Short mmCIF file of C-alpha atoms in Angstrom, two decimals:
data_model
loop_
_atom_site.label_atom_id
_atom_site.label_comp_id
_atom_site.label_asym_id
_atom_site.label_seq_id
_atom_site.Cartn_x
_atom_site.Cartn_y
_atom_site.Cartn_z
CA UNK A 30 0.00 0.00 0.00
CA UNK A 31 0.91 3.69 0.50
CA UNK A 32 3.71 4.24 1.87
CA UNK A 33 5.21 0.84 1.72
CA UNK A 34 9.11 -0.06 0.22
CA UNK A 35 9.33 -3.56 -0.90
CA UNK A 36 12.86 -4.83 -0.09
CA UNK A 37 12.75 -7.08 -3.36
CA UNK A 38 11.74 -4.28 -5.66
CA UNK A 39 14.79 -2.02 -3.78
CA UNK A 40 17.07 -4.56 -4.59
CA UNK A 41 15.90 -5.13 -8.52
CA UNK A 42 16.26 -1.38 -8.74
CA UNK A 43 19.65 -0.81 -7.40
CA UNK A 44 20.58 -3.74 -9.82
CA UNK A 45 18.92 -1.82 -12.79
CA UNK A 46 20.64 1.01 -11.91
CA UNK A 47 24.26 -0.76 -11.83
CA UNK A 48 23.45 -2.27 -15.47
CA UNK A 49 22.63 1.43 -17.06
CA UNK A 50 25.78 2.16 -14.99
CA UNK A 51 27.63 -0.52 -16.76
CA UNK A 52 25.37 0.16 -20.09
CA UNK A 53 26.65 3.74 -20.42
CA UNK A 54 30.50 2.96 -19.81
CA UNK A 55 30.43 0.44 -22.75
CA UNK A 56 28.93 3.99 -24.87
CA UNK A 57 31.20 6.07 -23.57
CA UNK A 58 29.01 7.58 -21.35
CA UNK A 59 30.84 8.36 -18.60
CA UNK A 60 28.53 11.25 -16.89
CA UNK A 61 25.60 9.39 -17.69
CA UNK A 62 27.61 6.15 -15.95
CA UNK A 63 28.44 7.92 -12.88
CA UNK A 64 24.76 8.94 -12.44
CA UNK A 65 23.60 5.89 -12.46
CA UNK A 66 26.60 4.58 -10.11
CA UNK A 67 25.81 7.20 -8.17
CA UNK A 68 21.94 6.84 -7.64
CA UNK A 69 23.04 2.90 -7.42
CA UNK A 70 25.21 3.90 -3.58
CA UNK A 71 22.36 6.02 -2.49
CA UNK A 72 19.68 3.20 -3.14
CA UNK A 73 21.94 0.04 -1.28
CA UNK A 74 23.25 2.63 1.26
CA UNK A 75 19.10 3.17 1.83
CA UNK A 76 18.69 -0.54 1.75
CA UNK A 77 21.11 -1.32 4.14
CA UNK A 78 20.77 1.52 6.37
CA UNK A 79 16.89 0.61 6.73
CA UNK A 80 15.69 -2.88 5.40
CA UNK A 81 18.44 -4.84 7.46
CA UNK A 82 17.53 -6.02 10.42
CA UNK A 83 20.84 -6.94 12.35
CA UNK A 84 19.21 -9.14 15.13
CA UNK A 85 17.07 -11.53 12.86
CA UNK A 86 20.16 -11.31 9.76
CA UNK A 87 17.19 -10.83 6.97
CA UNK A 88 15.89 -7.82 5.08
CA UNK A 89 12.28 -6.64 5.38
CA UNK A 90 9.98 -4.29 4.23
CA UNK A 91 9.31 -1.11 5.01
CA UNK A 92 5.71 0.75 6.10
CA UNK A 93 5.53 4.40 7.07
CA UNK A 94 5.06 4.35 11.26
CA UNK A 95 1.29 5.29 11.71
CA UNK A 96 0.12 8.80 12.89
CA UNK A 97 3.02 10.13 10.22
CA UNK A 98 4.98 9.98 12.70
CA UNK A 99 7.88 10.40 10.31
CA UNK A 100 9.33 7.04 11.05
CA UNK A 101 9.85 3.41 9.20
CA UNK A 102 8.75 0.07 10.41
CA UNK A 103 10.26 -3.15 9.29
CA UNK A 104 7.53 -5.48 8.15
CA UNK A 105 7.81 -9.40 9.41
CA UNK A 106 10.60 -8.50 11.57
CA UNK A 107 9.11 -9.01 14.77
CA UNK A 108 10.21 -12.47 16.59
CA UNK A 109 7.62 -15.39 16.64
CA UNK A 110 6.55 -16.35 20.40
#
């Protein structure tokens, strides 16, 4: 829904981003490269910084916190009792 970042999607992207990296070097493209590489770091540095969940070892999804309180929470990544 609204306000929701799907880890897998996240991923994909930052992947597509490294090809059209890659894509543009092999043209010659080297502004159009470093974009890309560019908006590549900013997506995985996102990812890492907050899909990872260090105590379970697994990416999640994201919501937006309710009451916009201007916050993330991690979808799935509460234990099991």
């Amino acid at each position: 829904g609204p306000g929701t970042a799907w880890i897998d999607m996240t991923a994909q992207v930052a992947q597509m981003h490294s090809t059209l990296a890659r894509m543009h070097e092999q043209l010659g493209q080297s502004d159009r490269a470093s974009y890309y590489w560019q908006s590549r770091s900013r997506i995985a540095g996102a990812l890492n910084a907050h899909m990872w969940n260090q105590e379970r070892g697994f990416y999640f999804d994201l919501a937006a916190a309710p009451e916009a309180s201007g916050g993330a929470v991690q979808l799935g990544s509460q234990q099991s009792a």
